[in-house]
Every structure is written in C-alpha cells, then in structure tokens.
Amino acid sequence: MNPQSHYADTGASALPMHLLDRDGYGAWRATQPAAVAAWLDAQEFQPGAGSVALLPGEGGIGGAVVGIGDPLDPCSYAHAPTALPPGAWAPATDLPAAQRVALQLGWGLGSYRFDRYKTPPRAPARLRLPQLDDEALDVLLATMRVRDWVNTPTQDMGPAQLEAIARELAAEHGAHIEVVTGESLLAHNFPAIHAVGRASHRAPRLIELRWGFESPESRADPHVVLVGKGVCFDTGGLDIKPADGMRNMKKDMGGAAHALALAALVMARKLPVRLSLLVPAVENAIGPDAFRPGEVIATRAGVSVEIDNTDAEGRVILCDALTYAGEQKPALIVDFATLTGAARIALGPDLPALFANDDALAAAWLAAGEQTRDPVWRMPLWRPYLRYLTSNVADLANAGSRMAGAVTAALYLERFVPGGTPWAHLDTYAWNDSSRAGRPAGGEALGLRSAWALLKARYGG
C-alpha cells in the first residue's frame, strides 16, 4: 500500500496530456496544427468529463487530450490512469496549485486496485509532477487504507485484525494502545459491547488508542475523540438478514476503517490535538449465546436498553464507546458508522448522512465537504421522534418504528453523549455498488477527506 507507486520520478520521460474541459477545448484546438485538429475531428472527439483522445507523434503516441469536469474535483482526473496507455504522463502546461493537488489525488484514486486476492489485468499509467504534495499523499494513503480494510473479507478482517491494525498504527506514530477483550468487557463496564459480540467465536473488544498526551507542551491542546463502529460481520443476529442484505456485510466495519484511517492521518500530519480513538470491535453472530429480541441489556451509562431488533446492533456497541468518550470531557467527539439502510434510502450511496448537536460544527463539515468535493448531507436530530424508541420495560429501545430510521438511530446515539459536548455522527455507506472513475466497486472512504479538512480547519493543522 504505497501511494507513491502511482507517480513517476520527476526526471522520468513523460508524454504530455492536455487537461481540458468543454469550455477550454475550442480555444486550445484553434492553436493546434491542422493535422491534430483533423485527427480529433475524425474521431468526433468530445472533451466531456471522462474522455480521452490519444494524439499521434513521430514515435507513435505523441500525447493525449484528457477531458475533465470540475478542475478541483479529484475524480475529474481519475479515469486517466487506466484510459491512457501505461507509462509516464505529465500535464502539458503548468497548473494552479489547487488543481495540481486535485490531479495528484485523483490520479491516485483512479489507480487504486484491491489486489490482495486477484492480480489486476494491467498497471495504471503513472503521473509525473514537478513535486508531489505530501499532504495529498497522506490523504490518498488514508483512502487506500479504508478501501483495503473494507474490501478484505471477514475471515481476514475480524476483531483481532482490527486490533492488529490499531497496534501497527500506534507503533508507527508512537501512540499508546489498550484493548479490553472478551469477558473483561464486563469487568471494565462495557456490557453493551459484550452483549452484541458474545455469541461469536472471535472475542469482542474495545480498542483504545491515545496520542499526543505524553508531551507537557500538549496539555493545552484540544482533546478529540474519534469513534468507529467495528462490526466485522453482521448476520443480523437472531433477527437474521436475508441473503441479499447479508452479502456485503464484511463492510459493516466501515466506520472503524474511517476512524482508524483518519486517526492515522491526524498523527501523520501532527495535528496539534490530543487524540483518542475508540473502536468497539465485534462480530454479530448467531449462536447459543446470541443476544435475543426482547432482552434488556445494561450499558455503561446506566441506561437500560430493550433489544427490539438484534440487527440494530451497531448503535448498541457505539453507546458504550460514546459514553466512555464523554467521560473524558473532550473538545469534540466524531463517530463514523455504517449504521442504517434508512440513510441510503434517503440519500443514496454517495452522500453520508451527517447528524450534529452543534450547528457551527455541522456547517463547518458541510463547507469542508464542498471544498474537498467529498460531500456530506446534514440530517435533523428531530427529538420528537424519540417516541419511536420508547420501551415499556426499559429506559430505551434500540429500534422501533420503520419511520425515520437514520434519525432515530442518531437520536439513540445522542442519548449517550454528554450535553454540551460537540458531537457529530456520520452514517456512511463505505461502499461503491458499481465502478466509476475514481470510485471502484467495493469499499470506499466517504466523508473521510472532508472530515480531515474539518479537523485541519478547526485545529490549525
């Protein structure tokens, strides 16, 4: 997983590519030799986003026209690595800095292939730039990590593997890590995490990574807690999913993948914060000890929860982690979760649903999404819908009506966040159902780049 492998050395020989949108194509074509114009006309070339036309040269290929859309959207360039022949390519003209960064990132996004179990049919073309942007490389690495982790099938990505990833990141960045596993979850007062994961042969656990607390100079730095839902496979439990609903449930640890990758990015970029990462990691399995519909389970917050549906398990493990996060009185809590199908019904696969208890925080994330072309969409914490989580035998039900499923899930989580603590919850799909330029089918980082931009703007990275 080396993002630099997608780029050519600065001294490498490279063919020129003309990056043109529809508005700029006519003026560029007018400056070209008649033979080039005739060549393009013969192909009936239209410079729309995603198009490529190879240009003739004395040795065969002399260059290319690459049609783009929004020049600041990385995915405008993501078709080029596979549409162009292998070898090195370079922009034919100097680009503004922001466009150059977008090109660099988009090239990496388009070059990505998950090759752990299958060799790609060809190597992508490589991009040559005068200088690579280090932050864009780190962002690309974070995105590649999310994709790789979500794409990895469950036999190779269980709770223990999530723990191993966190330990590798801790060792890489000098962070401290603690893990509470199995029956020890009860002794450490994480009963909800234990209840969901107890039926699996792979022990549930809470993974905690802490970074930036050691230095005396960091004591004044704000404390940020990232929380990620780590359900490594979700059968639905005893309320079992149908086959088509269970098919891709290896991706139900997508929230954990986002939180882990973002934590690594914060540490790599040395953002001036004290960082905590919490990943409740479980497998929602079916077995003799599986938690049952109608059970009343304890939570760390002392709130009793009736299990209305065992397939609404992500919020159950998150509530213990959010309670623990709030006990530390942080400046900000952000959680990521592949939480509800209702969010996908409402917004489709491309738009993560953002919930926040702080208007300024929500507005900042929305602005970061526009800036990075990694959008999120704010949804309401409509508190009258708490009535759908009423239980006759417990303080709260974990599910209820089919009405407003994404909203009620977020309201459930909010119940475990201390009042006055800024909190944002991202209900993300973490998946592409089909391939598009820069968005290959399979695991995807949705909301990751905008989350990084939010933290960077908020804390001065």
Short mmCIF file of C-alpha atoms in Angstrom, two decimals:
data_model
loop_
_atom_site.label_atom_id
_atom_site.label_comp_id
_atom_site.label_asym_id
_atom_site.label_seq_id
_atom_site.Cartn_x
_atom_site.Cartn_y
_atom_site.Cartn_z
CA MET A 1 0.00 0.00 0.00
CA ASN A 2 2.39 2.63 -1.31
CA PRO A 3 0.68 5.72 -2.74
CA GLN A 4 3.92 6.93 -4.33
CA SER A 5 3.91 3.93 -6.68
CA HIS A 6 1.29 5.73 -8.79
CA TYR A 7 3.66 8.57 -9.67
CA ALA A 8 6.76 8.77 -11.87
CA ASP A 9 10.07 10.24 -10.77
CA THR A 10 10.47 13.92 -11.57
CA GLY A 11 13.25 13.13 -14.05
CA ALA A 12 11.35 10.44 -15.93
CA SER A 13 10.46 10.91 -19.57
CA ALA A 14 6.72 11.56 -19.87
CA LEU A 15 4.20 12.17 -22.62
CA PRO A 16 2.19 15.40 -22.42
CA MET A 17 -1.51 15.39 -21.63
CA HIS A 18 -3.76 18.38 -22.21
CA LEU A 19 -6.31 18.64 -19.41
CA LEU A 20 -9.33 20.37 -20.94
CA ASP A 21 -12.94 20.94 -20.07
CA ARG A 22 -15.64 21.74 -22.62
CA ASP A 23 -15.18 25.49 -22.25
CA GLY A 24 -11.43 25.41 -22.86
CA TYR A 25 -11.31 22.84 -25.62
CA GLY A 26 -12.29 25.12 -28.51
CA ALA A 27 -9.61 27.71 -27.78
CA TRP A 28 -6.96 25.01 -27.37
CA ARG A 29 -7.97 23.25 -30.59
CA ALA A 30 -7.67 26.50 -32.52
CA THR A 31 -3.96 26.70 -31.60
CA GLN A 32 -3.15 23.20 -32.83
CA PRO A 33 -1.69 22.21 -36.23
CA ALA A 34 -4.27 21.36 -38.84
CA ALA A 35 -3.29 17.68 -38.73
CA VAL A 36 -4.03 17.46 -34.99
CA ALA A 37 -7.38 19.20 -35.41
CA ALA A 38 -8.28 16.89 -38.26
CA TRP A 39 -7.25 13.86 -36.21
CA LEU A 40 -9.55 14.87 -33.35
CA ASP A 41 -12.40 15.73 -35.71
CA ALA A 42 -12.07 12.36 -37.42
CA GLN A 43 -12.63 10.70 -34.05
CA GLU A 44 -15.58 13.05 -33.35
CA PHE A 45 -13.86 13.75 -30.04
CA GLN A 46 -15.96 15.49 -27.42
CA PRO A 47 -14.00 16.81 -24.42
CA GLY A 48 -16.51 15.78 -21.78
CA ALA A 49 -15.54 14.58 -18.33
CA GLY A 50 -14.08 11.09 -18.58
CA SER A 51 -12.99 11.30 -22.22
CA VAL A 52 -9.51 10.67 -23.64
CA ALA A 53 -8.08 11.09 -27.14
CA LEU A 54 -4.57 9.96 -27.98
CA LEU A 55 -2.56 12.28 -30.23
CA PRO A 56 -0.19 10.99 -32.94
CA GLY A 57 3.54 11.60 -32.75
CA GLU A 58 6.68 10.68 -34.67
CA GLY A 59 7.31 7.65 -32.46
CA GLY A 60 3.65 6.60 -32.31
CA ILE A 61 1.77 8.32 -29.50
CA GLY A 62 2.71 11.97 -29.09
CA GLY A 63 0.40 12.92 -26.23
CA ALA A 64 -3.25 12.95 -25.23
CA VAL A 65 -6.25 15.15 -24.59
CA VAL A 66 -7.89 14.31 -21.28
CA GLY A 67 -11.42 15.65 -20.85
CA ILE A 68 -12.23 16.82 -17.34
CA GLY A 69 -15.13 18.33 -15.42
CA ASP A 70 -14.69 20.38 -12.25
CA PRO A 71 -10.92 21.04 -12.17
CA LEU A 72 -10.88 20.92 -8.35
CA ASP A 73 -12.67 17.58 -8.13
CA PRO A 74 -10.08 14.81 -7.88
CA CYS A 75 -12.40 12.38 -9.64
CA SER A 76 -12.32 14.57 -12.75
CA TYR A 77 -8.89 13.07 -13.44
CA ALA A 78 -9.41 9.56 -12.10
CA HIS A 79 -10.23 7.95 -15.46
CA ALA A 80 -6.83 8.86 -16.91
CA PRO A 81 -4.60 6.21 -15.25
CA THR A 82 -6.48 3.37 -16.93
CA ALA A 83 -7.68 5.18 -20.06
CA LEU A 84 -4.12 6.18 -21.02
CA PRO A 85 -1.53 3.62 -22.08
CA PRO A 86 0.94 2.54 -19.38
CA GLY A 87 3.96 4.75 -18.90
CA ALA A 88 4.54 8.22 -17.52
CA TRP A 89 2.34 11.21 -18.33
CA ALA A 90 2.65 14.85 -17.34
CA PRO A 91 0.41 17.93 -17.66
CA ALA A 92 1.23 19.78 -20.88
CA THR A 93 1.05 23.15 -19.09
CA ASP A 94 1.66 24.48 -15.62
CA LEU A 95 -1.36 24.13 -13.36
CA PRO A 96 -2.55 26.26 -10.42
CA ALA A 97 -1.53 24.72 -7.11
CA ALA A 98 -5.03 23.64 -6.10
CA GLN A 99 -5.65 21.96 -9.44
CA ARG A 100 -2.29 20.21 -9.28
CA VAL A 101 -3.18 18.75 -5.87
CA ALA A 102 -6.58 17.64 -7.17
CA LEU A 103 -4.87 15.98 -10.15
CA GLN A 104 -2.38 14.21 -7.90
CA LEU A 105 -5.08 12.90 -5.58
CA GLY A 106 -7.44 11.94 -8.40
CA TRP A 107 -4.68 10.06 -10.18
CA GLY A 108 -4.07 8.00 -7.09
CA LEU A 109 -7.79 7.36 -6.57
CA GLY A 110 -8.12 6.17 -10.16
CA SER A 111 -5.03 3.98 -9.93
CA TYR A 112 -6.22 2.07 -6.87
CA ARG A 113 -6.89 -1.65 -7.20
CA PHE A 114 -7.55 -4.16 -4.43
CA ASP A 115 -5.02 -6.81 -5.35
CA ARG A 116 -4.74 -8.98 -2.23
CA TYR A 117 -6.51 -11.92 -3.89
CA LYS A 118 -6.52 -11.03 -7.58
CA THR A 119 -3.86 -9.57 -9.85
CA PRO A 120 -5.06 -6.53 -11.84
CA PRO A 121 -5.06 -7.03 -15.63
CA ARG A 122 -2.67 -4.10 -16.26
CA ALA A 123 -0.62 -1.50 -14.48
CA PRO A 124 -2.07 2.01 -14.49
CA ALA A 125 -0.29 4.87 -16.18
CA ARG A 126 1.86 6.96 -13.86
CA LEU A 127 1.72 10.70 -13.29
CA ARG A 128 4.80 12.93 -13.32
CA LEU A 129 4.62 16.21 -11.46
CA PRO A 130 7.41 18.67 -10.61
CA GLN A 131 6.78 17.93 -6.95
CA LEU A 132 4.31 15.76 -5.05
CA ASP A 133 2.23 17.28 -2.29
CA ASP A 134 2.94 15.40 0.96
CA GLU A 135 -0.47 16.03 2.48
CA ALA A 136 -2.22 14.74 -0.64
CA LEU A 137 -0.09 11.57 -0.39
CA ASP A 138 -1.20 11.11 3.22
CA VAL A 139 -4.85 11.66 2.29
CA LEU A 140 -4.51 9.15 -0.55
CA LEU A 141 -2.94 6.62 1.82
CA ALA A 142 -5.83 7.09 4.26
CA THR A 143 -8.33 6.49 1.46
CA MET A 144 -6.48 3.42 0.22
CA ARG A 145 -6.44 2.05 3.77
CA VAL A 146 -10.19 2.40 4.14
CA ARG A 147 -10.74 0.70 0.78
CA ASP A 148 -8.36 -2.16 1.53
CA TRP A 149 -9.74 -2.79 5.03
CA VAL A 150 -13.38 -2.73 3.92
CA ASN A 151 -12.66 -4.91 0.88
CA THR A 152 -10.93 -7.56 2.97
CA PRO A 153 -13.29 -10.48 3.59
CA THR A 154 -14.30 -11.31 7.10
CA GLN A 155 -12.08 -14.36 7.54
CA ASP A 156 -9.12 -11.99 7.32
CA MET A 157 -10.74 -8.95 8.99
CA GLY A 158 -12.21 -9.81 12.37
CA PRO A 159 -11.93 -8.04 15.73
CA ALA A 160 -8.39 -9.35 16.24
CA GLN A 161 -7.31 -7.99 12.85
CA LEU A 162 -8.79 -4.56 13.66
CA GLU A 163 -6.79 -4.66 16.87
CA ALA A 164 -3.64 -5.57 14.91
CA ILE A 165 -4.19 -2.60 12.58
CA ALA A 166 -4.56 -0.25 15.55
CA ARG A 167 -1.40 -1.67 17.12
CA GLU A 168 0.54 -1.14 13.88
CA LEU A 169 -0.63 2.47 13.70
CA ALA A 170 0.25 3.01 17.35
CA ALA A 171 3.75 1.64 16.81
CA GLU A 172 4.21 3.74 13.67
CA HIS A 173 3.26 7.01 15.39
CA GLY A 174 4.34 6.44 18.98
CA ALA A 175 0.82 6.18 20.35
CA HIS A 176 -0.38 4.27 23.41
CA ILE A 177 -2.89 1.45 22.96
CA GLU A 178 -5.06 -0.55 25.34
CA VAL A 179 -7.54 -3.29 24.44
CA VAL A 180 -10.26 -4.76 26.65
CA THR A 181 -11.31 -8.18 25.35
CA GLY A 182 -13.97 -10.81 25.95
CA GLU A 183 -15.29 -11.25 29.48
CA SER A 184 -13.05 -8.39 30.66
CA LEU A 185 -15.52 -6.05 28.96
CA LEU A 186 -17.97 -6.77 31.79
CA ALA A 187 -15.34 -6.13 34.45
CA HIS A 188 -14.48 -2.81 32.79
CA ASN A 189 -18.15 -1.81 32.45
CA PHE A 190 -18.67 -2.19 28.71
CA PRO A 191 -21.69 -4.51 28.93
CA ALA A 192 -23.39 -3.48 25.69
CA ILE A 193 -20.29 -4.26 23.58
CA HIS A 194 -20.06 -7.62 25.29
CA ALA A 195 -23.75 -8.41 24.73
CA VAL A 196 -23.54 -7.91 20.97
CA GLY A 197 -20.29 -9.80 20.48
CA ARG A 198 -20.60 -12.63 22.99
CA ALA A 199 -22.01 -15.23 20.53
CA SER A 200 -19.02 -15.17 18.18
CA HIS A 201 -16.00 -17.45 18.47
CA ARG A 202 -13.99 -14.26 17.90
CA ALA A 203 -13.99 -12.31 21.14
CA PRO A 204 -15.47 -8.79 21.19
CA ARG A 205 -13.22 -5.97 22.31
CA LEU A 206 -12.85 -2.25 22.81
CA ILE A 207 -9.73 -0.83 21.19
CA GLU A 208 -8.42 2.45 22.58
CA LEU A 209 -5.52 4.38 21.05
CA ARG A 210 -4.21 7.60 22.61
CA TRP A 211 -1.74 10.00 21.01
CA GLY A 212 -0.39 13.43 21.93
CA PHE A 213 -0.83 13.14 25.70
CA GLU A 214 2.78 12.49 26.64
CA SER A 215 4.37 15.87 25.99
CA PRO A 216 3.95 18.60 28.63
CA GLU A 217 3.58 21.09 25.77
CA SER A 218 0.46 19.27 24.55
CA ARG A 219 -1.56 19.69 27.74
CA ALA A 220 -3.34 22.72 26.33
CA ASP A 221 -4.13 21.03 23.01
CA PRO A 222 -7.81 20.20 22.48
CA HIS A 223 -8.83 16.61 23.05
CA VAL A 224 -10.56 14.99 20.06
CA VAL A 225 -12.18 11.56 20.24
CA LEU A 226 -12.82 9.52 17.09
CA VAL A 227 -15.18 6.55 17.41
CA GLY A 228 -15.71 3.89 14.73
CA LYS A 229 -18.28 1.10 14.52
CA GLY A 230 -16.34 -2.13 14.15
CA VAL A 231 -18.91 -4.80 13.35
CA CYS A 232 -16.66 -7.11 11.36
CA PHE A 233 -19.59 -9.12 10.06
CA ASP A 234 -23.28 -8.59 10.62
CA THR A 235 -25.57 -11.56 10.18
CA GLY A 236 -28.34 -9.52 11.73
CA GLY A 237 -28.15 -11.78 14.76
CA LEU A 238 -31.26 -13.78 15.61
CA ASP A 239 -33.25 -11.25 13.57
CA ILE A 240 -31.27 -12.62 10.68
CA LYS A 241 -30.76 -10.66 7.47
CA PRO A 242 -31.97 -12.06 4.16
CA ALA A 243 -29.26 -13.32 1.82
CA ASP A 244 -29.03 -10.18 -0.30
CA GLY A 245 -28.87 -8.00 2.81
CA MET A 246 -26.07 -10.09 4.31
CA ARG A 247 -23.96 -10.44 1.15
CA ASN A 248 -21.73 -7.39 1.70
CA MET A 249 -21.75 -7.25 5.48
CA LYS A 250 -17.98 -7.52 5.62
CA LYS A 251 -18.27 -3.76 5.13
CA ASP A 252 -20.04 -3.24 8.45
CA MET A 253 -16.69 -2.32 9.99
CA GLY A 254 -16.50 0.62 7.55
CA GLY A 255 -16.96 3.11 10.38
CA ALA A 256 -13.96 1.64 12.18
CA ALA A 257 -11.97 1.80 8.94
CA HIS A 258 -12.78 5.50 8.59
CA ALA A 259 -11.89 6.26 12.21
CA LEU A 260 -8.61 4.30 12.05
CA ALA A 261 -7.54 5.93 8.78
CA LEU A 262 -8.46 9.41 10.00
CA ALA A 263 -6.58 8.85 13.26
CA ALA A 264 -3.51 7.80 11.26
CA LEU A 265 -3.86 10.92 9.13
CA VAL A 266 -4.10 13.16 12.22
CA MET A 267 -0.96 11.56 13.63
CA ALA A 268 0.97 11.62 10.35
CA ARG A 269 0.19 15.31 9.83
CA LYS A 270 0.92 16.04 13.52
CA LEU A 271 -2.29 17.95 14.05
CA PRO A 272 -1.95 19.84 17.36
CA VAL A 273 -4.55 17.85 19.26
CA ARG A 274 -4.67 15.15 21.88
CA LEU A 275 -6.27 12.25 20.07
CA SER A 276 -8.27 9.30 21.34
CA LEU A 277 -9.51 6.58 19.01
CA LEU A 278 -12.18 4.14 20.20
CA VAL A 279 -13.21 1.11 18.16
CA PRO A 280 -15.75 -1.32 19.61
CA ALA A 281 -14.99 -4.42 17.52
CA VAL A 282 -17.41 -7.35 17.39
CA GLU A 283 -18.97 -9.92 15.12
CA ASN A 284 -22.77 -10.01 15.27
CA ALA A 285 -23.04 -13.77 15.09
CA ILE A 286 -25.76 -16.35 15.62
CA GLY A 287 -25.09 -18.91 18.31
CA PRO A 288 -26.31 -20.35 21.61
CA ASP A 289 -25.26 -17.22 23.47
CA ALA A 290 -26.55 -14.66 20.96
CA PHE A 291 -28.42 -11.73 22.42
CA ARG A 292 -32.15 -12.04 21.80
CA PRO A 293 -35.05 -9.80 20.84
CA GLY A 294 -36.76 -8.65 24.00
CA GLU A 295 -33.67 -8.85 26.21
CA VAL A 296 -32.91 -5.85 28.38
CA ILE A 297 -29.19 -5.13 28.42
CA ALA A 298 -27.13 -2.83 30.60
CA THR A 299 -24.99 -0.02 29.21
CA ARG A 300 -22.01 1.85 30.58
CA ALA A 301 -24.19 4.93 31.02
CA GLY A 302 -26.56 3.07 33.34
CA VAL A 303 -29.34 3.31 30.73
CA SER A 304 -31.23 0.05 30.29
CA VAL A 305 -31.92 -0.86 26.66
CA GLU A 306 -34.55 -3.26 25.37
CA ILE A 307 -33.44 -5.09 22.25
CA ASP A 308 -36.24 -4.57 19.79
CA ASN A 309 -34.14 -5.86 16.89
CA THR A 310 -30.79 -7.64 17.02
CA ASP A 311 -29.95 -6.20 13.59
CA ALA A 312 -29.75 -2.72 15.15
CA GLU A 313 -26.55 -3.74 16.90
CA GLY A 314 -24.18 -1.00 15.75
CA ARG A 315 -25.79 1.64 17.93
CA VAL A 316 -25.64 -0.76 20.87
CA ILE A 317 -21.86 -1.14 20.76
CA LEU A 318 -21.40 2.56 19.98
CA CYS A 319 -23.37 3.68 23.02
CA ASP A 320 -20.78 2.22 25.41
CA ALA A 321 -17.93 3.78 23.42
CA LEU A 322 -19.65 7.18 23.26
CA THR A 323 -20.32 7.12 26.99
CA TYR A 324 -16.66 6.37 27.64
CA ALA A 325 -15.64 9.14 25.23
CA GLY A 326 -17.86 11.63 27.04
CA GLU A 327 -16.38 10.73 30.42
CA GLN A 328 -13.08 12.18 29.19
CA LYS A 329 -14.70 15.60 28.63
CA PRO A 330 -13.22 16.11 25.16
CA ALA A 331 -13.50 19.19 22.96
CA LEU A 332 -15.08 17.11 20.18
CA ILE A 333 -16.48 13.64 19.55
CA VAL A 334 -16.87 12.34 16.00
CA ASP A 335 -18.23 8.89 15.25
CA PHE A 336 -18.34 7.02 11.96
CA ALA A 337 -20.70 4.12 11.32
CA THR A 338 -22.31 2.12 8.56
CA LEU A 339 -25.38 2.42 10.71
CA THR A 340 -28.65 2.37 8.75
CA GLY A 341 -30.11 1.38 5.45
CA ALA A 342 -32.54 4.23 6.01
CA ALA A 343 -29.76 6.74 5.37
CA ARG A 344 -29.16 5.13 1.98
CA ILE A 345 -32.86 5.18 1.16
CA ALA A 346 -32.91 8.89 1.99
CA LEU A 347 -29.64 9.99 0.39
CA GLY A 348 -28.39 7.16 -1.80
CA PRO A 349 -24.92 5.64 -1.69
CA ASP A 350 -22.80 8.75 -2.35
CA LEU A 351 -23.97 11.10 0.41
CA PRO A 352 -23.17 10.22 4.02
CA ALA A 353 -25.80 11.42 6.46
CA LEU A 354 -24.40 13.93 8.95
CA PHE A 355 -26.00 14.48 12.34
CA ALA A 356 -24.62 17.00 14.82
CA ASN A 357 -25.69 18.60 18.06
CA ASP A 358 -23.78 21.79 17.19
CA ASP A 359 -24.81 23.99 14.25
CA ALA A 360 -21.36 25.53 13.79
CA LEU A 361 -19.75 22.09 13.71
CA ALA A 362 -22.25 20.85 11.13
CA ALA A 363 -21.81 23.96 8.97
CA ALA A 364 -18.03 23.55 9.08
CA TRP A 365 -18.24 19.92 7.94
CA LEU A 366 -20.63 20.84 5.13
CA ALA A 367 -18.21 23.56 3.99
CA ALA A 368 -15.31 21.11 4.18
CA GLY A 369 -17.29 18.71 2.00
CA GLU A 370 -17.77 21.36 -0.66
CA GLN A 371 -14.11 22.34 -0.52
CA THR A 372 -12.82 18.78 -0.87
CA ARG A 373 -15.56 17.53 -3.22
CA ASP A 374 -16.25 14.88 -0.57
CA PRO A 375 -19.79 15.90 0.35
CA VAL A 376 -21.93 15.07 3.36
CA TRP A 377 -25.58 15.99 3.90
CA ARG A 378 -26.98 17.18 7.20
CA MET A 379 -29.99 15.39 8.60
CA PRO A 380 -32.09 16.52 11.58
CA LEU A 381 -31.88 15.34 15.17
CA TRP A 382 -35.67 15.63 15.36
CA ARG A 383 -36.15 14.88 19.03
CA PRO A 384 -39.92 14.30 18.90
CA TYR A 385 -39.02 11.04 17.14
CA LEU A 386 -37.57 9.75 20.40
CA ARG A 387 -41.09 8.41 20.88
CA TYR A 388 -40.19 5.66 18.43
CA LEU A 389 -37.55 4.42 20.89
CA THR A 390 -39.94 4.07 23.82
CA SER A 391 -39.80 0.80 25.75
CA ASN A 392 -42.35 -0.45 28.25
CA VAL A 393 -39.75 -2.35 30.26
CA ALA A 394 -36.50 -0.38 29.85
CA ASP A 395 -35.27 3.17 29.64
CA LEU A 396 -34.85 2.95 25.88
CA ALA A 397 -35.43 0.61 22.96
CA ASN A 398 -32.66 0.08 20.43
CA ALA A 399 -35.08 0.28 17.49
CA GLY A 400 -38.75 0.70 16.84
CA SER A 401 -40.81 2.05 14.00
CA ARG A 402 -39.52 1.98 10.45
CA MET A 403 -40.20 5.70 10.35
CA ALA A 404 -37.10 7.94 10.07
CA GLY A 405 -34.69 5.09 10.75
CA ALA A 406 -31.50 7.12 10.31
CA VAL A 407 -32.85 9.88 12.56
CA THR A 408 -33.92 7.55 15.34
CA ALA A 409 -30.55 5.77 15.22
CA ALA A 410 -28.77 9.11 15.63
CA LEU A 411 -31.14 10.08 18.45
CA TYR A 412 -30.30 6.83 20.18
CA LEU A 413 -26.60 7.67 19.98
CA GLU A 414 -27.15 11.24 21.15
CA ARG A 415 -28.68 9.85 24.35
CA PHE A 416 -25.18 8.71 25.31
CA VAL A 417 -23.31 11.94 24.50
CA PRO A 418 -22.97 14.40 27.40
CA GLY A 419 -24.85 17.64 26.93
CA GLY A 420 -22.58 20.49 25.91
CA THR A 421 -20.02 18.26 24.20
CA PRO A 422 -19.82 18.99 20.46
CA TRP A 423 -20.61 15.75 18.65
CA ALA A 424 -21.02 14.70 15.04
CA HIS A 425 -22.21 11.35 13.75
CA LEU A 426 -21.61 10.25 10.16
CA ASP A 427 -23.81 7.46 8.83
CA THR A 428 -21.70 6.42 5.85
CA TYR A 429 -22.14 3.65 3.27
CA ALA A 430 -18.39 2.91 2.92
CA TRP A 431 -19.10 1.18 -0.38
CA ASN A 432 -19.48 1.64 -4.12
CA ASP A 433 -22.06 -0.64 -5.68
CA SER A 434 -20.51 -0.22 -9.13
CA SER A 435 -17.32 1.22 -10.59
CA ARG A 436 -16.93 4.81 -11.74
CA ALA A 437 -13.81 6.84 -12.34
CA GLY A 438 -12.00 7.16 -9.03
CA ARG A 439 -14.70 5.14 -7.28
CA PRO A 440 -14.06 1.43 -7.86
CA ALA A 441 -16.70 -1.08 -6.85
CA GLY A 442 -16.24 -2.19 -3.27
CA GLY A 443 -15.00 -0.45 -0.15
CA GLU A 444 -14.91 3.33 -0.22
CA ALA A 445 -13.94 6.25 2.01
CA LEU A 446 -16.98 8.53 2.08
CA GLY A 447 -16.65 11.58 4.30
CA LEU A 448 -13.01 10.89 5.18
CA ARG A 449 -11.41 13.71 3.19
CA SER A 450 -13.97 16.24 4.39
CA ALA A 451 -13.56 15.06 8.00
CA TRP A 452 -9.81 15.68 7.71
CA ALA A 453 -10.42 19.13 6.22
CA LEU A 454 -12.81 19.87 9.09
CA LEU A 455 -10.27 18.92 11.76
CA LYS A 456 -7.48 20.75 9.98
CA ALA A 457 -9.52 23.96 9.76
CA ARG A 458 -10.77 23.65 13.32
CA TYR A 459 -7.45 22.92 14.99
CA GLY A 460 -4.92 24.62 12.75
CA GLY A 461 -3.01 21.79 11.12
#
